[in-house]
mmCIF file of C-alpha atoms in Angstrom:
data_model
loop_
_atom_site.group_PDB
_atom_site.id
_atom_site.type_symbol
_atom_site.label_atom_id
_atom_site.label_comp_id
_atom_site.label_asym_id
_atom_site.label_seq_id
_atom_site.Cartn_x
_atom_site.Cartn_y
_atom_site.Cartn_z
ATOM 1 C CA MET A 1 -45.188 51.096 -64.890
ATOM 2 C CA GLU A 2 -43.497 51.956 -61.597
ATOM 3 C CA ALA A 3 -44.189 49.731 -58.585
ATOM 4 C CA SER A 4 -47.808 50.197 -57.573
ATOM 5 C CA THR A 5 -50.601 48.476 -55.650
ATOM 6 C CA LEU A 6 -53.965 47.442 -57.057
ATOM 7 C CA ILE A 7 -56.876 49.067 -55.220
ATOM 8 C CA ARG A 8 -59.804 47.797 -57.282
ATOM 9 C CA LYS A 9 -61.048 47.191 -60.825
ATOM 10 C CA VAL A 10 -63.618 49.558 -62.293
ATOM 11 C CA GLN A 11 -65.850 49.178 -65.351
ATOM 12 C CA MET A 12 -65.704 52.436 -67.305
ATOM 13 C CA ASP A 13 -65.362 54.106 -70.680
ATOM 14 C CA CYS A 14 -61.579 54.156 -71.083
ATOM 15 C CA PRO A 15 -60.296 57.396 -72.651
ATOM 16 C CA LEU A 16 -57.077 55.671 -73.793
ATOM 17 C CA CYS A 17 -58.484 52.828 -75.904
ATOM 18 C CA ASP A 18 -62.000 54.214 -76.442
ATOM 19 C CA LYS A 19 -63.586 51.005 -75.154
ATOM 20 C CA THR A 20 -65.766 50.143 -72.184
ATOM 21 C CA HIS A 21 -63.928 47.639 -70.003
ATOM 22 C CA GLU A 22 -62.393 47.050 -66.599
ATOM 23 C CA VAL A 23 -59.507 49.350 -65.760
ATOM 24 C CA GLU A 24 -57.369 49.069 -62.673
ATOM 25 C CA GLU A 25 -57.362 51.760 -60.021
ATOM 26 C CA ARG A 26 -53.875 51.710 -58.529
ATOM 27 C CA LYS A 27 -51.736 53.663 -56.054
ATOM 28 C CA ARG A 28 -48.011 54.236 -55.595
ATOM 29 C CA PHE A 29 -45.583 56.539 -53.860
ATOM 30 C CA THR A 30 -44.023 59.133 -56.100
ATOM 31 C CA THR A 31 -41.670 62.065 -55.662
ATOM 32 C CA THR A 32 -41.957 65.636 -56.901
ATOM 33 C CA ILE A 33 -40.462 69.062 -56.240
ATOM 34 C CA LEU A 34 -42.758 71.522 -54.477
ATOM 35 C CA LYS A 35 -41.597 75.017 -53.504
ATOM 36 C CA GLY A 36 -38.019 73.854 -53.946
ATOM 37 C CA GLU A 37 -38.524 70.842 -51.649
ATOM 38 C CA GLU A 38 -38.468 67.217 -52.740
ATOM 39 C CA VAL A 39 -41.531 65.485 -51.297
ATOM 40 C CA THR A 40 -42.854 61.940 -51.508
ATOM 41 C CA TYR A 41 -46.595 61.358 -51.518
ATOM 42 C CA GLU A 42 -49.232 58.763 -52.419
ATOM 43 C CA GLU A 43 -50.555 59.060 -55.969
ATOM 44 C CA ARG A 44 -53.638 57.338 -57.413
ATOM 45 C CA PHE A 45 -54.289 56.632 -61.096
ATOM 46 C CA TYR A 46 -56.052 54.321 -63.537
ATOM 47 C CA PHE A 47 -54.214 51.688 -65.600
ATOM 48 C CA CYS A 48 -55.446 50.384 -68.955
ATOM 49 C CA ALA A 49 -53.951 47.041 -70.022
ATOM 50 C CA ASN A 50 -55.162 47.539 -73.614
ATOM 51 C CA ALA A 51 -53.323 50.803 -74.235
ATOM 52 C CA ASP A 52 -49.835 51.334 -75.564
ATOM 53 C CA ALA A 53 -47.154 50.626 -72.949
ATOM 54 C CA ASN A 54 -45.921 54.216 -73.141
ATOM 55 C CA GLU A 55 -49.386 55.669 -72.527
ATOM 56 C CA ASN A 56 -51.381 53.285 -70.363
ATOM 57 C CA GLU A 57 -52.104 55.494 -67.322
ATOM 58 C CA PHE A 58 -54.634 58.285 -66.795
ATOM 59 C CA GLU A 59 -56.258 60.304 -64.022
ATOM 60 C CA THR A 60 -59.701 61.828 -63.603
ATOM 61 C CA GLY A 61 -59.965 65.463 -62.574
ATOM 62 C CA PHE A 62 -60.922 64.329 -59.060
ATOM 63 C CA MET A 63 -57.800 62.138 -58.858
ATOM 64 C CA THR A 64 -55.570 64.953 -60.052
ATOM 65 C CA ASN A 65 -56.868 67.290 -57.357
ATOM 66 C CA ALA A 66 -56.516 64.606 -54.677
ATOM 67 C CA ASN A 67 -52.951 63.830 -55.761
ATOM 68 C CA LEU A 68 -52.006 67.498 -55.698
ATOM 69 C CA LEU A 69 -53.488 67.805 -52.203
ATOM 70 C CA ASN A 70 -51.477 64.776 -51.052
ATOM 71 C CA ALA A 71 -48.308 66.370 -52.419
ATOM 72 C CA ARG A 72 -49.058 69.664 -50.672
ATOM 73 C CA ASN A 73 -49.754 67.867 -47.403
ATOM 74 C CA ALA A 74 -46.483 65.967 -47.711
ATOM 75 C CA TYR A 75 -44.761 69.341 -48.067
ATOM 76 C CA ARG A 76 -46.638 70.660 -45.029
ATOM 77 C CA VAL A 77 -45.567 67.680 -42.922
ATOM 78 C CA LYS A 78 -41.973 68.129 -44.011
ATOM 79 C CA ARG A 79 -42.064 71.826 -43.107
ATOM 80 C CA GLY A 80 -43.920 71.277 -39.816
ATOM 81 C CA LEU A 81 -47.148 72.956 -41.011
ATOM 82 C CA LEU A 82 -50.726 71.895 -40.351
ATOM 83 C CA THR A 83 -52.135 69.632 -43.073
ATOM 84 C CA SER A 84 -55.383 70.452 -44.839
ATOM 85 C CA ASP A 85 -57.153 67.742 -42.803
ATOM 86 C CA GLU A 86 -55.873 69.271 -39.583
ATOM 87 C CA ILE A 87 -57.155 72.691 -40.634
ATOM 88 C CA VAL A 88 -60.565 71.154 -41.373
ATOM 89 C CA ALA A 89 -60.519 69.493 -37.931
ATOM 90 C CA ILE A 90 -59.783 72.816 -36.202
ATOM 91 C CA ARG A 91 -62.657 74.513 -37.997
ATOM 92 C CA GLU A 92 -65.084 71.667 -37.339
ATOM 93 C CA SER A 93 -64.119 71.504 -33.667
ATOM 94 C CA TYR A 94 -65.576 75.020 -33.359
ATOM 95 C CA GLY A 95 -68.546 74.248 -35.610
ATOM 96 C CA LEU A 96 -67.596 77.066 -37.995
ATOM 97 C CA SER A 97 -67.924 77.481 -41.746
ATOM 98 C CA GLN A 98 -64.843 78.238 -43.825
ATOM 99 C CA VAL A 99 -65.923 81.869 -44.200
ATOM 100 C CA ASP A 100 -66.649 82.271 -40.477
ATOM 101 C CA LEU A 101 -63.244 80.919 -39.447
ATOM 102 C CA ALA A 102 -61.459 83.153 -41.972
ATOM 103 C CA LYS A 103 -63.304 86.230 -40.693
ATOM 104 C CA LEU A 104 -62.713 85.219 -37.071
ATOM 105 C CA LEU A 105 -58.972 85.306 -37.731
ATOM 106 C CA GLY A 106 -59.210 88.555 -39.677
ATOM 107 C CA TRP A 107 -58.404 86.958 -43.043
ATOM 108 C CA GLY A 108 -60.019 87.160 -46.459
ATOM 109 C CA GLU A 109 -63.210 85.136 -46.729
ATOM 110 C CA ALA A 110 -61.747 82.604 -49.187
ATOM 111 C CA THR A 111 -58.519 81.988 -47.236
ATOM 112 C CA ILE A 112 -59.610 78.918 -45.253
ATOM 113 C CA SER A 113 -61.261 77.418 -48.327
ATOM 114 C CA ARG A 114 -57.959 77.701 -50.203
ATOM 115 C CA TYR A 115 -55.939 76.240 -47.313
ATOM 116 C CA GLU A 116 -58.272 73.271 -47.052
ATOM 117 C CA SER A 117 -58.140 72.505 -50.769
ATOM 118 C CA LYS A 118 -55.080 73.807 -52.584
ATOM 119 C CA ALA A 119 -52.988 76.657 -51.136
ATOM 120 C CA ILE A 120 -50.219 76.127 -48.571
ATOM 121 C CA GLN A 121 -50.301 78.508 -45.622
ATOM 122 C CA ASP A 122 -47.149 80.373 -44.564
ATOM 123 C CA GLU A 123 -45.749 80.004 -41.039
ATOM 124 C CA ALA A 124 -47.427 83.152 -39.693
ATOM 125 C CA TYR A 125 -50.882 81.932 -40.708
ATOM 126 C CA ASP A 126 -50.068 78.439 -39.464
ATOM 127 C CA THR A 127 -49.154 79.870 -36.058
ATOM 128 C CA MET A 128 -52.482 81.698 -35.807
ATOM 129 C CA LEU A 129 -54.357 78.486 -36.582
ATOM 130 C CA ARG A 130 -52.372 76.649 -33.915
ATOM 131 C CA PHE A 131 -53.249 79.372 -31.402
ATOM 132 C CA ILE A 132 -56.948 78.599 -31.631
ATOM 133 C CA LYS A 133 -56.400 74.858 -32.099
ATOM 134 C CA ASP A 134 -54.955 74.575 -28.608
ATOM 135 C CA ASN A 135 -56.669 77.487 -26.880
ATOM 136 C CA PRO A 136 -60.378 78.417 -27.080
ATOM 137 C CA LEU A 137 -59.585 81.489 -24.988
ATOM 138 C CA MET A 138 -57.481 82.740 -27.890
ATOM 139 C CA ALA A 139 -60.425 82.165 -30.227
ATOM 140 C CA LEU A 140 -62.521 84.405 -27.965
ATOM 141 C CA GLU A 141 -59.831 87.083 -28.172
ATOM 142 C CA PHE A 142 -59.886 86.907 -31.976
ATOM 143 C CA LEU A 143 -63.686 87.202 -31.886
ATOM 144 C CA LYS A 144 -63.406 90.373 -29.810
ATOM 145 C CA LYS A 145 -60.765 91.802 -32.128
ATOM 146 C CA ASN A 146 -62.705 91.037 -35.318
ATOM 147 C CA ALA A 147 -66.241 91.504 -33.954
ATOM 148 C CA ALA A 148 -67.065 94.133 -36.585
ATOM 149 C CA LYS A 149 -66.791 91.497 -39.326
ATOM 150 C CA PHE A 150 -69.954 89.765 -38.045
ATOM 151 C CA SER A 151 -73.546 90.723 -37.473
ATOM 152 C CA ASP A 152 -74.670 90.782 -33.849
ATOM 153 C CA GLN A 153 -76.570 87.516 -34.326
ATOM 154 C CA LYS A 154 -73.666 85.741 -36.036
ATOM 155 C CA ARG A 155 -71.184 87.006 -33.433
ATOM 156 C CA LEU A 156 -73.402 85.613 -30.660
ATOM 157 C CA GLU A 157 -73.703 82.250 -32.438
ATOM 158 C CA ILE A 158 -69.935 81.959 -32.829
ATOM 159 C CA ARG A 159 -69.320 82.993 -29.236
ATOM 160 C CA ILE A 160 -71.696 80.275 -28.037
ATOM 161 C CA LYS A 161 -69.810 77.675 -30.109
ATOM 162 C CA ILE A 162 -66.445 78.797 -28.723
ATOM 163 C CA VAL A 163 -67.717 78.757 -25.135
ATOM 164 C CA GLU A 164 -69.113 75.249 -25.683
ATOM 165 C CA LYS A 165 -65.658 74.124 -26.772
ATOM 166 C CA LEU A 166 -64.087 75.897 -23.819
ATOM 167 C CA ASP A 167 -66.511 74.166 -21.462
ATOM 168 C CA SER A 168 -65.851 70.774 -23.023
ATOM 169 C CA TYR A 169 -62.114 70.766 -22.442
ATOM 170 C CA GLY A 170 -61.206 74.196 -21.145
ATOM 171 C CA LYS A 171 -60.381 72.919 -17.674
ATOM 172 C CA GLU A 172 -58.050 70.292 -19.101
ATOM 173 C CA TYR A 173 -56.369 72.955 -21.232
ATOM 174 C CA LEU A 174 -55.845 75.291 -18.290
ATOM 175 C CA THR A 175 -54.470 72.548 -15.999
ATOM 176 C CA ARG A 176 -52.134 71.432 -18.751
ATOM 177 C CA GLN A 177 -50.977 74.999 -19.227
ATOM 178 C CA ALA A 178 -50.191 75.241 -15.514
ATOM 179 C CA PHE A 179 -48.193 72.012 -15.582
ATOM 180 C CA GLU A 180 -46.384 72.925 -18.800
ATOM 181 C CA GLY A 181 -45.539 76.296 -17.262
ATOM 182 C CA GLU A 182 -43.557 74.506 -14.567
ATOM 183 C CA TYR A 183 -41.360 73.130 -17.362
ATOM 184 C CA ALA A 184 -40.634 76.417 -19.121
ATOM 185 C CA ASP A 185 -36.922 76.011 -18.291
ATOM 186 C CA PHE A 186 -36.811 72.415 -19.543
ATOM 187 C CA GLY A 187 -38.095 72.782 -23.091
ATOM 188 C CA GLU A 188 -35.043 71.193 -24.692
ATOM 189 C CA PRO A 189 -33.793 67.590 -24.292
ATOM 190 C CA SER A 190 -31.163 67.440 -21.560
ATOM 191 C CA ASP A 191 -29.763 65.326 -18.752
ATOM 192 C CA ALA A 192 -32.371 66.885 -16.457
ATOM 193 C CA ASN A 193 -35.369 65.489 -18.396
ATOM 194 C CA GLY A 194 -33.704 62.336 -19.683
ATOM 195 C CA PHE A 195 -33.382 63.829 -23.177
ATOM 196 C CA THR A 196 -37.163 63.685 -23.573
ATOM 197 C CA VAL A 197 -39.509 66.646 -23.962
ATOM 198 C CA LEU A 198 -42.501 66.684 -21.593
ATOM 199 C CA ASN A 199 -45.326 64.469 -22.896
ATOM 200 C CA ILE A 200 -48.518 64.986 -20.880
ATOM 201 C CA ASP A 201 -50.592 62.501 -22.878
ATOM 202 C CA LYS A 202 -48.069 59.791 -22.083
ATOM 203 C CA ILE A 203 -47.929 60.814 -18.411
ATOM 204 C CA GLU A 204 -51.713 60.526 -18.085
ATOM 205 C CA ALA A 205 -51.751 57.119 -19.782
ATOM 206 C CA LEU A 206 -48.803 55.916 -17.685
ATOM 207 C CA ILE A 207 -50.419 56.907 -14.391
ATOM 208 C CA SER A 208 -53.739 55.288 -15.302
ATOM 209 C CA TYR A 209 -51.886 52.140 -16.428
ATOM 210 C CA ILE A 210 -50.128 51.898 -13.060
ATOM 211 C CA ALA A 211 -53.380 52.590 -11.195
ATOM 212 C CA GLU A 212 -55.099 49.707 -13.011
ATOM 213 C CA LYS A 213 -52.599 47.277 -11.519
ATOM 214 C CA VAL A 214 -51.861 48.900 -8.147
ATOM 215 C CA SER A 215 -54.947 49.344 -5.980
ATOM 216 C CA ASN A 216 -53.230 51.130 -3.086
ATOM 217 C CA LEU A 217 -51.733 53.867 -5.249
ATOM 218 C CA PHE A 218 -51.287 57.109 -3.346
ATOM 219 C CA LYS A 219 -49.310 60.176 -4.363
ATOM 220 C CA VAL A 220 -46.046 59.487 -2.499
ATOM 221 C CA LYS A 221 -45.800 55.956 -3.867
ATOM 222 C CA LEU A 222 -46.752 57.069 -7.379
ATOM 223 C CA MET A 223 -44.056 59.765 -7.481
ATOM 224 C CA LYS A 224 -41.344 57.206 -6.740
ATOM 225 C CA MET A 225 -42.732 54.713 -9.236
ATOM 226 C CA LEU A 226 -42.714 57.404 -11.934
ATOM 227 C CA TRP A 227 -39.058 58.113 -11.212
ATOM 228 C CA TYR A 228 -38.194 54.419 -11.458
ATOM 229 C CA VAL A 229 -40.106 54.096 -14.741
ATOM 230 C CA ASP A 230 -38.262 57.071 -16.239
ATOM 231 C CA SER A 231 -34.913 55.932 -14.840
ATOM 232 C CA PHE A 232 -35.173 52.383 -16.163
ATOM 233 C CA SER A 233 -36.321 53.756 -19.497
ATOM 234 C CA TYR A 234 -33.237 55.974 -19.575
ATOM 235 C CA LYS A 235 -30.928 53.142 -18.555
ATOM 236 C CA MET A 236 -32.286 50.803 -21.224
ATOM 237 C CA SER A 237 -32.853 53.193 -24.142
ATOM 238 C CA GLY A 238 -30.894 56.365 -23.414
ATOM 239 C CA HIS A 239 -33.987 58.510 -22.895
ATOM 240 C CA ALA A 240 -36.665 58.842 -20.225
ATOM 241 C CA MET A 241 -40.308 58.013 -20.905
ATOM 242 C CA THR A 242 -42.215 61.108 -19.773
ATOM 243 C CA GLY A 243 -39.920 64.137 -19.980
ATOM 244 C CA MET A 244 -40.513 64.984 -16.318
ATOM 245 C CA VAL A 245 -37.717 66.465 -14.208
ATOM 246 C CA TYR A 246 -37.196 65.188 -10.656
ATOM 247 C CA ARG A 247 -35.791 66.931 -7.598
ATOM 248 C CA HIS A 248 -34.162 65.476 -4.496
ATOM 249 C CA ASN A 249 -36.777 65.615 -1.729
ATOM 250 C CA THR A 250 -36.923 64.263 1.814
ATOM 251 C CA MET A 251 -39.442 61.695 0.585
ATOM 252 C CA GLY A 252 -37.296 60.736 -2.398
ATOM 253 C CA ALA A 253 -37.577 61.887 -6.010
ATOM 254 C CA LEU A 254 -40.395 64.342 -6.660
ATOM 255 C CA PRO A 255 -41.343 65.648 -10.137
ATOM 256 C CA VAL A 256 -41.156 69.347 -10.831
ATOM 257 C CA GLY A 257 -44.724 70.661 -10.801
ATOM 258 C CA HIS A 258 -46.137 67.731 -8.839
ATOM 259 C CA TYR A 259 -49.034 69.807 -7.486
ATOM 260 C CA SER A 260 -50.077 70.795 -11.017
ATOM 261 C CA LEU A 261 -49.530 67.214 -12.135
ATOM 262 C CA MET A 262 -52.114 65.933 -9.672
ATOM 263 C CA ASN A 263 -54.639 68.482 -10.975
ATOM 264 C CA LEU A 264 -54.562 67.258 -14.577
ATOM 265 C CA GLU A 265 -58.127 66.738 -15.731
ATOM 266 C CA ASN A 266 -57.403 63.329 -17.278
ATOM 267 C CA LEU A 267 -56.227 61.838 -13.986
ATOM 268 C CA ASN A 268 -58.655 60.132 -11.629
ATOM 269 C CA VAL A 269 -57.502 61.486 -8.256
ATOM 270 C CA HIS A 270 -59.601 61.393 -5.076
ATOM 271 C CA GLU A 271 -58.774 63.142 -1.817
ATOM 272 C CA GLU A 272 -59.297 60.709 1.059
ATOM 273 C CA GLU A 273 -58.710 60.872 4.791
ATOM 274 C CA SER A 274 -56.149 58.545 6.335
ATOM 275 C CA TYR A 275 -56.303 56.943 9.765
ATOM 276 C CA ASN A 276 -54.633 60.020 11.301
ATOM 277 C CA PHE A 277 -57.099 62.369 9.548
ATOM 278 C CA ASP A 278 -54.494 63.704 7.094
ATOM 279 C CA SER A 279 -55.641 64.121 3.493
ATOM 280 C CA MET A 280 -54.177 61.635 1.023
ATOM 281 C CA LEU A 281 -54.481 61.611 -2.750
ATOM 282 C CA HIS A 282 -55.619 58.217 -4.006
ATOM 283 C CA ILE A 283 -55.078 57.642 -7.733
ATOM 284 C CA TYR A 284 -57.472 55.424 -9.687
ATOM 285 C CA PRO A 285 -57.426 54.359 -13.358
ATOM 286 C CA ILE A 286 -59.349 56.227 -16.033
ATOM 287 C CA LYS A 287 -62.112 54.111 -17.555
ATOM 288 C CA GLY A 288 -61.581 53.634 -21.274
ATOM 289 C CA MET A 289 -58.090 55.175 -21.263
ATOM 290 C CA ASP A 290 -56.259 54.643 -24.573
ATOM 291 C CA TYR A 291 -52.878 53.060 -23.819
ATOM 292 C CA SER A 292 -51.699 52.918 -27.432
ATOM 293 C CA ILE A 293 -49.371 55.854 -26.721
ATOM 294 C CA LEU A 294 -47.304 53.414 -24.622
ATOM 295 C CA SER A 295 -45.147 51.099 -26.746
ATOM 296 C CA ALA A 296 -44.718 47.397 -25.988
ATOM 297 C CA ASP A 297 -41.185 48.033 -24.701
ATOM 298 C CA GLU A 298 -42.412 50.869 -22.491
ATOM 299 C CA LYS A 299 -45.116 48.637 -21.013
ATOM 300 C CA LYS A 300 -42.458 46.047 -20.172
ATOM 301 C CA ILE A 301 -40.557 48.680 -18.182
ATOM 302 C CA ILE A 302 -43.716 49.843 -16.413
ATOM 303 C CA ASP A 303 -44.717 46.254 -15.601
ATOM 304 C CA LYS A 304 -41.256 45.660 -14.151
ATOM 305 C CA VAL A 305 -41.636 48.627 -11.779
ATOM 306 C CA ILE A 306 -45.180 47.584 -10.872
ATOM 307 C CA LYS A 307 -44.078 44.035 -10.068
ATOM 308 C CA LYS A 308 -41.375 45.341 -7.735
ATOM 309 C CA PHE A 309 -43.356 47.986 -5.840
ATOM 310 C CA LYS A 310 -46.978 46.855 -6.129
ATOM 311 C CA ASN A 311 -47.204 45.756 -2.507
ATOM 312 C CA TYR A 312 -44.823 48.347 -1.059
ATOM 313 C CA LYS A 313 -46.139 50.927 1.365
ATOM 314 C CA ALA A 314 -45.101 54.535 0.811
ATOM 315 C CA LYS A 315 -42.441 54.478 3.528
ATOM 316 C CA ASP A 316 -40.980 51.255 2.081
ATOM 317 C CA ILE A 317 -40.476 52.641 -1.415
ATOM 318 C CA VAL A 318 -39.105 55.903 0.037
ATOM 319 C CA GLU A 319 -36.540 53.955 2.090
ATOM 320 C CA TYR A 320 -35.681 51.850 -0.952
ATOM 321 C CA MET A 321 -35.035 54.917 -3.067
ATOM 322 C CA HIS A 322 -32.891 56.520 -0.350
ATOM 323 C CA GLU A 323 -30.341 53.802 -1.100
ATOM 324 C CA GLU A 324 -30.040 54.731 -4.776
ATOM 325 C CA LYS A 325 -26.826 56.397 -5.895
ATOM 326 C CA ALA A 326 -28.892 59.041 -7.696
ATOM 327 C CA TYR A 327 -30.367 60.073 -4.338
ATOM 328 C CA ILE A 328 -27.197 59.724 -2.265
ATOM 329 C CA GLU A 329 -25.102 61.859 -4.636
ATOM 330 C CA THR A 330 -27.577 64.767 -4.804
ATOM 331 C CA LYS A 331 -28.629 67.292 -2.198
ATOM 332 C CA PRO A 332 -32.098 68.434 -1.100
ATOM 333 C CA GLY A 333 -33.616 70.602 -3.830
ATOM 334 C CA ASP A 334 -31.146 69.458 -6.485
ATOM 335 C CA ILE A 335 -32.348 68.188 -9.830
ATOM 336 C CA ILE A 336 -31.543 64.484 -10.038
ATOM 337 C CA PRO A 337 -29.676 64.037 -13.347
ATOM 338 C CA PHE A 338 -30.638 61.027 -15.416
ATOM 339 C CA SER A 339 -26.974 60.297 -16.064
ATOM 340 C CA LEU A 340 -27.017 58.746 -12.576
ATOM 341 C CA ALA A 341 -29.756 56.336 -13.659
ATOM 342 C CA LYS A 342 -27.132 54.057 -15.189
ATOM 343 C CA ASP A 343 -26.294 53.058 -11.631
ATOM 344 C CA ILE A 344 -29.873 52.307 -10.582
ATOM 345 C CA ARG A 345 -30.250 48.984 -8.771
ATOM 346 C CA GLU A 346 -31.688 46.164 -10.831
ATOM 347 C CA PHE A 347 -34.642 44.139 -9.592
#
């Protein structure tokens, strides 16, 4: 028997030795060829110690189906397609049946059922599923296009479900779209983004993490701290942390799309008046924010920047950054290349 792990022992009628006894339920990783691709997946089976060594393993019909699904999902992951579980999650997020989702997308009624259980979708179908996964507005467009497939009552029910989803996170989606749009020219890893593609989830977690430890966190100070976090990350690991691109500004480094950045729904930003009656954006932490997206090494870098600038006023950190080679060797409006981060001052 190939290397495997015991899951549990089960009392059953064994089909191999025709006796009722404990058999072992086990799991292992195995490799197969699927659509011309070699894939590795987790396989479960039963092991009978009483049977002949050459025929001591068997599967139930349920196990066989589950193993085949695992193999298909391994293929999907390898090819960058949605897994069956992800397709189920998309459907359930809209509160739709398999038939309703298939009809919404203009497909045959059994299509979603097959994709959730056995068939592997092609890239065109996968793209359509991703459209509605990330955009309830697109789901509404599909409903308009395929309205004739539903009764008036069913169409109204589905529309209500889509609107509920849009209301629940539509604003976050739209603000993210605006911010991502600012980075349309920086979709590939480069010196401009520190060889890191924009990661909004990480940006939101990073900003909340800083805000938890810095009480006087206003926009100008935050922008500089973000640049230092990305720059130290680049210096230490060869890639930035967030994927943001920074421009040379009078007040120091400023991320591309900083106005859209401050509007992200998962940031806790309050507009407050300063002593001279100017509006200032005060950033607070998000209660219950999940920081698991930040690795231990990344947190060490962030903590280092926090320790240095925690008690700095905005003008102090701006003046400090003005002395950096990355600022001195660029002109107003220029993108500050991360290749200059290797010369950032240590602290």
